Amino acid sequence: MAQRLMMTVLVFAMVVACGCESQPADTEQVRLGQRDWTLELATDEASIRRGLMDRQEIPTGTGMLFVFKTQKVHQFWMANCLIDIDVLFIDGQGRIASMHRMKAESPCSPTESVSAYEQRMKMYSSRIPVRFAIELPAGSIDAMGVRAGQSVSLDTDRLK
């Protein structure tokens, strides 16, 4: 009986441990241009800081939605990003404030300090206070034909 109970607990623990790693991140469905996008949510400081670092690809129709705690000027960089990424900065009313086609940077070299690596990163600014940012596969801005001032279908009140 004790052995059976121990085995059940062990199996349960393995299922829980495996399930935690394979569960998809929280997502938000957003309509941009003429297409629906499934965006991973980055809502806490760690996920916002990590963003899409170390990704070798961003599948078509996917990306990341950053939800900032406060509306202010935000800046992104491409540290540890392996691929080019398009970014849309969105104000608190759901309008595109600015957008950039961000280019992957060369990786930190073995002789380069982390500080020197970070200092050479180009900064991509929202230019005005924003509450959200959306990162998408490179080329998405041009393919969708979006522009500054255009509204995005975000439930801004719920996301705040």
mmCIF file with all atom_site columns, C-alpha atoms in Angstrom:
data_model
loop_
_atom_site.group_PDB
_atom_site.id
_atom_site.type_symbol
_atom_site.label_atom_id
_atom_site.label_alt_id
_atom_site.label_comp_id
_atom_site.label_asym_id
_atom_site.label_entity_id
_atom_site.label_seq_id
_atom_site.pdbx_PDB_ins_code
_atom_site.Cartn_x
_atom_site.Cartn_y
_atom_site.Cartn_z
_atom_site.occupancy
_atom_site.B_iso_or_equiv
_atom_site.pdbx_formal_charge
_atom_site.auth_seq_id
_atom_site.auth_comp_id
_atom_site.auth_asym_id
_atom_site.auth_atom_id
_atom_site.pdbx_PDB_model_num
ATOM 1   C CA . MET A 1 1   ? 0.000  0.000  0.000   1.00 0.00 ? 1   MET A CA 1
ATOM 2   C CA . ALA A 1 2   ? 2.754  2.484  0.939   1.00 0.00 ? 2   ALA A CA 1
ATOM 3   C CA . GLN A 1 3   ? 4.661  1.591  -2.230  1.00 0.00 ? 3   GLN A CA 1
ATOM 4   C CA . ARG A 1 4   ? 1.542  2.195  -4.350  1.00 0.00 ? 4   ARG A CA 1
ATOM 5   C CA . LEU A 1 5   ? 0.942  5.557  -2.659  1.00 0.00 ? 5   LEU A CA 1
ATOM 6   C CA . MET A 1 6   ? 4.581  6.555  -3.203  1.00 0.00 ? 6   MET A CA 1
ATOM 7   C CA . MET A 1 7   ? 4.348  5.597  -6.889  1.00 0.00 ? 7   MET A CA 1
ATOM 8   C CA . THR A 1 8   ? 1.143  7.649  -7.301  1.00 0.00 ? 8   THR A CA 1
ATOM 9   C CA . VAL A 1 9   ? 2.783  10.683 -5.689  1.00 0.00 ? 9   VAL A CA 1
ATOM 10  C CA . LEU A 1 10  ? 5.872  10.277 -7.903  1.00 0.00 ? 10  LEU A CA 1
ATOM 11  C CA . VAL A 1 11  ? 3.793  10.024 -11.103 1.00 0.00 ? 11  VAL A CA 1
ATOM 12  C CA . PHE A 1 12  ? 1.705  13.030 -10.054 1.00 0.00 ? 12  PHE A CA 1
ATOM 13  C CA . ALA A 1 13  ? 4.862  15.062 -9.374  1.00 0.00 ? 13  ALA A CA 1
ATOM 14  C CA . MET A 1 14  ? 6.282  14.133 -12.783 1.00 0.00 ? 14  MET A CA 1
ATOM 15  C CA . VAL A 1 15  ? 3.059  15.124 -14.551 1.00 0.00 ? 15  VAL A CA 1
ATOM 16  C CA . VAL A 1 16  ? 2.957  18.454 -12.741 1.00 0.00 ? 16  VAL A CA 1
ATOM 17  C CA . ALA A 1 17  ? 6.634  19.157 -13.448 1.00 0.00 ? 17  ALA A CA 1
ATOM 18  C CA . CYS A 1 18  ? 6.334  18.290 -17.128 1.00 0.00 ? 18  CYS A CA 1
ATOM 19  C CA . GLY A 1 19  ? 3.059  20.150 -17.509 1.00 0.00 ? 19  GLY A CA 1
ATOM 20  C CA . CYS A 1 20  ? 4.528  23.365 -16.131 1.00 0.00 ? 20  CYS A CA 1
ATOM 21  C CA . GLU A 1 21  ? 7.285  23.459 -18.715 1.00 0.00 ? 21  GLU A CA 1
ATOM 22  C CA . SER A 1 22  ? 5.129  22.638 -21.703 1.00 0.00 ? 22  SER A CA 1
ATOM 23  C CA . GLN A 1 23  ? 2.157  24.872 -20.994 1.00 0.00 ? 23  GLN A CA 1
ATOM 24  C CA . PRO A 1 24  ? 1.919  27.772 -23.435 1.00 0.00 ? 24  PRO A CA 1
ATOM 25  C CA . ALA A 1 25  ? 2.354  31.292 -22.120 1.00 0.00 ? 25  ALA A CA 1
ATOM 26  C CA . ASP A 1 26  ? -0.751 33.420 -21.648 1.00 0.00 ? 26  ASP A CA 1
ATOM 27  C CA . THR A 1 27  ? -1.779 34.882 -24.972 1.00 0.00 ? 27  THR A CA 1
ATOM 28  C CA . GLU A 1 28  ? -3.944 37.642 -26.377 1.00 0.00 ? 28  GLU A CA 1
ATOM 29  C CA . GLN A 1 29  ? -5.727 37.634 -29.730 1.00 0.00 ? 29  GLN A CA 1
ATOM 30  C CA . VAL A 1 30  ? -5.246 40.937 -31.578 1.00 0.00 ? 30  VAL A CA 1
ATOM 31  C CA . ARG A 1 31  ? -6.300 42.078 -35.030 1.00 0.00 ? 31  ARG A CA 1
ATOM 32  C CA . LEU A 1 32  ? -3.586 44.011 -36.878 1.00 0.00 ? 32  LEU A CA 1
ATOM 33  C CA . GLY A 1 33  ? -4.010 45.004 -40.483 1.00 0.00 ? 33  GLY A CA 1
ATOM 34  C CA . GLN A 1 34  ? -6.207 42.329 -42.035 1.00 0.00 ? 34  GLN A CA 1
ATOM 35  C CA . ARG A 1 35  ? -4.983 39.422 -39.900 1.00 0.00 ? 35  ARG A CA 1
ATOM 36  C CA . ASP A 1 36  ? -5.495 37.986 -36.449 1.00 0.00 ? 36  ASP A CA 1
ATOM 37  C CA . TRP A 1 37  ? -2.376 37.531 -34.319 1.00 0.00 ? 37  TRP A CA 1
ATOM 38  C CA . THR A 1 38  ? -1.760 35.328 -31.295 1.00 0.00 ? 38  THR A CA 1
ATOM 39  C CA . LEU A 1 39  ? 0.544  37.298 -29.017 1.00 0.00 ? 39  LEU A CA 1
ATOM 40  C CA . GLU A 1 40  ? 2.357  35.999 -25.947 1.00 0.00 ? 40  GLU A CA 1
ATOM 41  C CA . LEU A 1 41  ? 1.795  38.317 -22.996 1.00 0.00 ? 41  LEU A CA 1
ATOM 42  C CA . ALA A 1 42  ? 4.727  39.950 -21.218 1.00 0.00 ? 42  ALA A CA 1
ATOM 43  C CA . THR A 1 43  ? 3.248  41.565 -18.121 1.00 0.00 ? 43  THR A CA 1
ATOM 44  C CA . ASP A 1 44  ? 5.835  41.324 -15.360 1.00 0.00 ? 44  ASP A CA 1
ATOM 45  C CA . GLU A 1 45  ? 9.320  42.815 -15.235 1.00 0.00 ? 45  GLU A CA 1
ATOM 46  C CA . ALA A 1 46  ? 11.098 39.527 -15.956 1.00 0.00 ? 46  ALA A CA 1
ATOM 47  C CA . SER A 1 47  ? 9.035  38.657 -19.048 1.00 0.00 ? 47  SER A CA 1
ATOM 48  C CA . ILE A 1 48  ? 9.221  42.253 -20.320 1.00 0.00 ? 48  ILE A CA 1
ATOM 49  C CA . ARG A 1 49  ? 13.012 42.292 -19.888 1.00 0.00 ? 49  ARG A CA 1
ATOM 50  C CA . ARG A 1 50  ? 13.356 38.875 -21.612 1.00 0.00 ? 50  ARG A CA 1
ATOM 51  C CA . GLY A 1 51  ? 10.994 39.672 -24.496 1.00 0.00 ? 51  GLY A CA 1
ATOM 52  C CA . LEU A 1 52  ? 11.821 37.580 -27.552 1.00 0.00 ? 52  LEU A CA 1
ATOM 53  C CA . MET A 1 53  ? 15.519 37.124 -26.708 1.00 0.00 ? 53  MET A CA 1
ATOM 54  C CA . ASP A 1 54  ? 17.213 33.948 -27.923 1.00 0.00 ? 54  ASP A CA 1
ATOM 55  C CA . ARG A 1 55  ? 14.380 33.037 -30.326 1.00 0.00 ? 55  ARG A CA 1
ATOM 56  C CA . GLN A 1 56  ? 15.513 31.593 -33.632 1.00 0.00 ? 56  GLN A CA 1
ATOM 57  C CA . GLU A 1 57  ? 12.182 32.393 -35.245 1.00 0.00 ? 57  GLU A CA 1
ATOM 58  C CA . ILE A 1 58  ? 8.827  34.037 -34.619 1.00 0.00 ? 58  ILE A CA 1
ATOM 59  C CA . PRO A 1 59  ? 6.191  31.948 -36.385 1.00 0.00 ? 59  PRO A CA 1
ATOM 60  C CA . THR A 1 60  ? 3.878  33.779 -38.778 1.00 0.00 ? 60  THR A CA 1
ATOM 61  C CA . GLY A 1 61  ? 0.807  35.136 -37.011 1.00 0.00 ? 61  GLY A CA 1
ATOM 62  C CA . THR A 1 62  ? 2.512  35.266 -33.612 1.00 0.00 ? 62  THR A CA 1
ATOM 63  C CA . GLY A 1 63  ? 4.502  37.729 -31.551 1.00 0.00 ? 63  GLY A CA 1
ATOM 64  C CA . MET A 1 64  ? 4.572  39.299 -28.112 1.00 0.00 ? 64  MET A CA 1
ATOM 65  C CA . LEU A 1 65  ? 2.404  41.934 -26.425 1.00 0.00 ? 65  LEU A CA 1
ATOM 66  C CA . PHE A 1 66  ? 4.121  43.944 -23.689 1.00 0.00 ? 66  PHE A CA 1
ATOM 67  C CA . VAL A 1 67  ? 1.809  45.449 -21.073 1.00 0.00 ? 67  VAL A CA 1
ATOM 68  C CA . PHE A 1 68  ? 3.592  48.154 -19.090 1.00 0.00 ? 68  PHE A CA 1
ATOM 69  C CA . LYS A 1 69  ? 2.484  49.178 -15.601 1.00 0.00 ? 69  LYS A CA 1
ATOM 70  C CA . THR A 1 70  ? 2.764  52.875 -16.430 1.00 0.00 ? 70  THR A CA 1
ATOM 71  C CA . GLN A 1 71  ? 2.370  54.963 -19.536 1.00 0.00 ? 71  GLN A CA 1
ATOM 72  C CA . LYS A 1 72  ? 5.742  56.526 -20.266 1.00 0.00 ? 72  LYS A CA 1
ATOM 73  C CA . VAL A 1 73  ? 8.392  56.669 -22.978 1.00 0.00 ? 73  VAL A CA 1
ATOM 74  C CA . HIS A 1 74  ? 9.757  53.137 -23.379 1.00 0.00 ? 74  HIS A CA 1
ATOM 75  C CA . GLN A 1 75  ? 12.873 52.002 -25.216 1.00 0.00 ? 75  GLN A CA 1
ATOM 76  C CA . PHE A 1 76  ? 13.697 48.586 -26.631 1.00 0.00 ? 76  PHE A CA 1
ATOM 77  C CA . TRP A 1 77  ? 17.021 47.141 -27.715 1.00 0.00 ? 77  TRP A CA 1
ATOM 78  C CA . MET A 1 78  ? 18.095 43.970 -29.471 1.00 0.00 ? 78  MET A CA 1
ATOM 79  C CA . ALA A 1 79  ? 20.484 42.490 -26.898 1.00 0.00 ? 79  ALA A CA 1
ATOM 80  C CA . ASN A 1 80  ? 20.597 38.693 -27.231 1.00 0.00 ? 80  ASN A CA 1
ATOM 81  C CA . CYS A 1 81  ? 18.114 38.769 -30.125 1.00 0.00 ? 81  CYS A CA 1
ATOM 82  C CA . LEU A 1 82  ? 19.036 36.396 -32.916 1.00 0.00 ? 82  LEU A CA 1
ATOM 83  C CA . ILE A 1 83  ? 16.620 37.688 -35.563 1.00 0.00 ? 83  ILE A CA 1
ATOM 84  C CA . ASP A 1 84  ? 15.224 40.989 -36.790 1.00 0.00 ? 84  ASP A CA 1
ATOM 85  C CA . ILE A 1 85  ? 11.955 42.055 -35.104 1.00 0.00 ? 85  ILE A CA 1
ATOM 86  C CA . ASP A 1 86  ? 9.318  44.675 -35.918 1.00 0.00 ? 86  ASP A CA 1
ATOM 87  C CA . VAL A 1 87  ? 7.908  46.627 -32.958 1.00 0.00 ? 87  VAL A CA 1
ATOM 88  C CA . LEU A 1 88  ? 4.783  48.744 -32.623 1.00 0.00 ? 88  LEU A CA 1
ATOM 89  C CA . PHE A 1 89  ? 4.484  51.056 -29.613 1.00 0.00 ? 89  PHE A CA 1
ATOM 90  C CA . ILE A 1 90  ? 0.819  51.533 -28.625 1.00 0.00 ? 90  ILE A CA 1
ATOM 91  C CA . ASP A 1 91  ? -0.605 54.330 -26.466 1.00 0.00 ? 91  ASP A CA 1
ATOM 92  C CA . GLY A 1 92  ? -3.188 53.847 -23.697 1.00 0.00 ? 92  GLY A CA 1
ATOM 93  C CA . GLN A 1 93  ? -6.059 54.351 -26.163 1.00 0.00 ? 93  GLN A CA 1
ATOM 94  C CA . GLY A 1 94  ? -4.855 51.594 -28.508 1.00 0.00 ? 94  GLY A CA 1
ATOM 95  C CA . ARG A 1 95  ? -3.308 53.791 -31.225 1.00 0.00 ? 95  ARG A CA 1
ATOM 96  C CA . ILE A 1 96  ? 0.082  53.139 -32.804 1.00 0.00 ? 96  ILE A CA 1
ATOM 97  C CA . ALA A 1 97  ? 2.403  55.841 -31.452 1.00 0.00 ? 97  ALA A CA 1
ATOM 98  C CA . SER A 1 98  ? 5.542  54.729 -33.308 1.00 0.00 ? 98  SER A CA 1
ATOM 99  C CA . MET A 1 99  ? 7.047  51.673 -34.935 1.00 0.00 ? 99  MET A CA 1
ATOM 100 C CA . HIS A 1 100 ? 10.484 50.364 -35.783 1.00 0.00 ? 100 HIS A CA 1
ATOM 101 C CA . ARG A 1 101 ? 12.127 47.668 -37.844 1.00 0.00 ? 101 ARG A CA 1
ATOM 102 C CA . MET A 1 102 ? 14.695 46.473 -35.287 1.00 0.00 ? 102 MET A CA 1
ATOM 103 C CA . LYS A 1 103 ? 17.827 44.744 -36.584 1.00 0.00 ? 103 LYS A CA 1
ATOM 104 C CA . ALA A 1 104 ? 19.573 41.881 -34.797 1.00 0.00 ? 104 ALA A CA 1
ATOM 105 C CA . GLU A 1 105 ? 22.907 42.932 -33.312 1.00 0.00 ? 105 GLU A CA 1
ATOM 106 C CA . SER A 1 106 ? 26.100 40.917 -33.525 1.00 0.00 ? 106 SER A CA 1
ATOM 107 C CA . PRO A 1 107 ? 26.495 38.779 -30.390 1.00 0.00 ? 107 PRO A CA 1
ATOM 108 C CA . CYS A 1 108 ? 28.678 39.666 -27.456 1.00 0.00 ? 108 CYS A CA 1
ATOM 109 C CA . SER A 1 109 ? 32.218 38.635 -28.356 1.00 0.00 ? 109 SER A CA 1
ATOM 110 C CA . PRO A 1 110 ? 34.399 36.674 -25.917 1.00 0.00 ? 110 PRO A CA 1
ATOM 111 C CA . THR A 1 111 ? 36.630 39.737 -25.456 1.00 0.00 ? 111 THR A CA 1
ATOM 112 C CA . GLU A 1 112 ? 33.724 42.179 -24.973 1.00 0.00 ? 112 GLU A CA 1
ATOM 113 C CA . SER A 1 113 ? 32.385 43.006 -21.531 1.00 0.00 ? 113 SER A CA 1
ATOM 114 C CA . VAL A 1 114 ? 28.644 42.799 -20.917 1.00 0.00 ? 114 VAL A CA 1
ATOM 115 C CA . SER A 1 115 ? 28.693 46.533 -20.233 1.00 0.00 ? 115 SER A CA 1
ATOM 116 C CA . ALA A 1 116 ? 30.404 47.288 -23.567 1.00 0.00 ? 116 ALA A CA 1
ATOM 117 C CA . TYR A 1 117 ? 27.972 44.951 -25.366 1.00 0.00 ? 117 TYR A CA 1
ATOM 118 C CA . GLU A 1 118 ? 24.955 46.692 -23.842 1.00 0.00 ? 118 GLU A CA 1
ATOM 119 C CA . GLN A 1 119 ? 26.364 50.164 -24.523 1.00 0.00 ? 119 GLN A CA 1
ATOM 120 C CA . ARG A 1 120 ? 26.696 49.479 -28.241 1.00 0.00 ? 120 ARG A CA 1
ATOM 121 C CA . MET A 1 121 ? 23.039 48.475 -28.594 1.00 0.00 ? 121 MET A CA 1
ATOM 122 C CA . LYS A 1 122 ? 20.848 50.763 -30.693 1.00 0.00 ? 122 LYS A CA 1
ATOM 123 C CA . MET A 1 123 ? 17.821 52.007 -28.738 1.00 0.00 ? 123 MET A CA 1
ATOM 124 C CA . TYR A 1 124 ? 14.362 52.020 -30.330 1.00 0.00 ? 124 TYR A CA 1
ATOM 125 C CA . SER A 1 125 ? 12.145 54.579 -28.591 1.00 0.00 ? 125 SER A CA 1
ATOM 126 C CA . SER A 1 126 ? 8.393  54.961 -28.400 1.00 0.00 ? 126 SER A CA 1
ATOM 127 C CA . ARG A 1 127 ? 9.120  58.728 -28.593 1.00 0.00 ? 127 ARG A CA 1
ATOM 128 C CA . ILE A 1 128 ? 5.945  59.509 -26.633 1.00 0.00 ? 128 ILE A CA 1
ATOM 129 C CA . PRO A 1 129 ? 4.415  57.860 -23.550 1.00 0.00 ? 129 PRO A CA 1
ATOM 130 C CA . VAL A 1 130 ? 2.907  54.438 -24.344 1.00 0.00 ? 130 VAL A CA 1
ATOM 131 C CA . ARG A 1 131 ? 1.256  51.653 -22.376 1.00 0.00 ? 131 ARG A CA 1
ATOM 132 C CA . PHE A 1 132 ? 1.884  48.711 -24.740 1.00 0.00 ? 132 PHE A CA 1
ATOM 133 C CA . ALA A 1 133 ? 4.319  47.372 -27.324 1.00 0.00 ? 133 ALA A CA 1
ATOM 134 C CA . ILE A 1 134 ? 3.880  44.576 -29.837 1.00 0.00 ? 134 ILE A CA 1
ATOM 135 C CA . GLU A 1 135 ? 6.820  42.640 -31.298 1.00 0.00 ? 135 GLU A CA 1
ATOM 136 C CA . LEU A 1 136 ? 6.209  40.780 -34.559 1.00 0.00 ? 136 LEU A CA 1
ATOM 137 C CA . PRO A 1 137 ? 8.238  38.883 -37.161 1.00 0.00 ? 137 PRO A CA 1
ATOM 138 C CA . ALA A 1 138 ? 10.446 41.109 -39.308 1.00 0.00 ? 138 ALA A CA 1
ATOM 139 C CA . GLY A 1 139 ? 8.600  42.440 -42.351 1.00 0.00 ? 139 GLY A CA 1
ATOM 140 C CA . SER A 1 140 ? 5.204  42.527 -40.619 1.00 0.00 ? 140 SER A CA 1
ATOM 141 C CA . ILE A 1 141 ? 4.979  46.338 -40.586 1.00 0.00 ? 141 ILE A CA 1
ATOM 142 C CA . ASP A 1 142 ? 5.446  46.511 -44.352 1.00 0.00 ? 142 ASP A CA 1
ATOM 143 C CA . ALA A 1 143 ? 3.224  43.495 -45.065 1.00 0.00 ? 143 ALA A CA 1
ATOM 144 C CA . MET A 1 144 ? 0.338  44.922 -43.001 1.00 0.00 ? 144 MET A CA 1
ATOM 145 C CA . GLY A 1 145 ? 0.747  48.508 -44.172 1.00 0.00 ? 145 GLY A CA 1
ATOM 146 C CA . VAL A 1 146 ? 0.157  49.859 -40.644 1.00 0.00 ? 146 VAL A CA 1
ATOM 147 C CA . ARG A 1 147 ? 0.999  53.451 -39.783 1.00 0.00 ? 147 ARG A CA 1
ATOM 148 C CA . ALA A 1 148 ? 1.306  55.734 -36.776 1.00 0.00 ? 148 ALA A CA 1
ATOM 149 C CA . GLY A 1 149 ? -2.057 56.921 -35.480 1.00 0.00 ? 149 GLY A CA 1
ATOM 150 C CA . GLN A 1 150 ? -3.865 53.771 -36.604 1.00 0.00 ? 150 GLN A CA 1
ATOM 151 C CA . SER A 1 151 ? -5.970 51.985 -33.964 1.00 0.00 ? 151 SER A CA 1
ATOM 152 C CA . VAL A 1 152 ? -5.232 48.442 -32.865 1.00 0.00 ? 152 VAL A CA 1
ATOM 153 C CA . SER A 1 153 ? -7.952 46.110 -31.554 1.00 0.00 ? 153 SER A CA 1
ATOM 154 C CA . LEU A 1 154 ? -6.682 45.864 -27.970 1.00 0.00 ? 154 LEU A CA 1
ATOM 155 C CA . ASP A 1 155 ? -8.951 45.642 -24.946 1.00 0.00 ? 155 ASP A CA 1
ATOM 156 C CA . THR A 1 156 ? -6.844 48.364 -23.320 1.00 0.00 ? 156 THR A CA 1
ATOM 157 C CA . ASP A 1 157 ? -9.012 48.686 -20.208 1.00 0.00 ? 157 ASP A CA 1
ATOM 158 C CA . ARG A 1 158 ? -8.819 44.967 -19.409 1.00 0.00 ? 158 ARG A CA 1
ATOM 159 C CA . LEU A 1 159 ? -5.101 44.733 -20.178 1.00 0.00 ? 159 LEU A CA 1
ATOM 160 C CA . LYS A 1 160 ? -4.195 47.666 -17.938 1.00 0.00 ? 160 LYS A CA 1
#
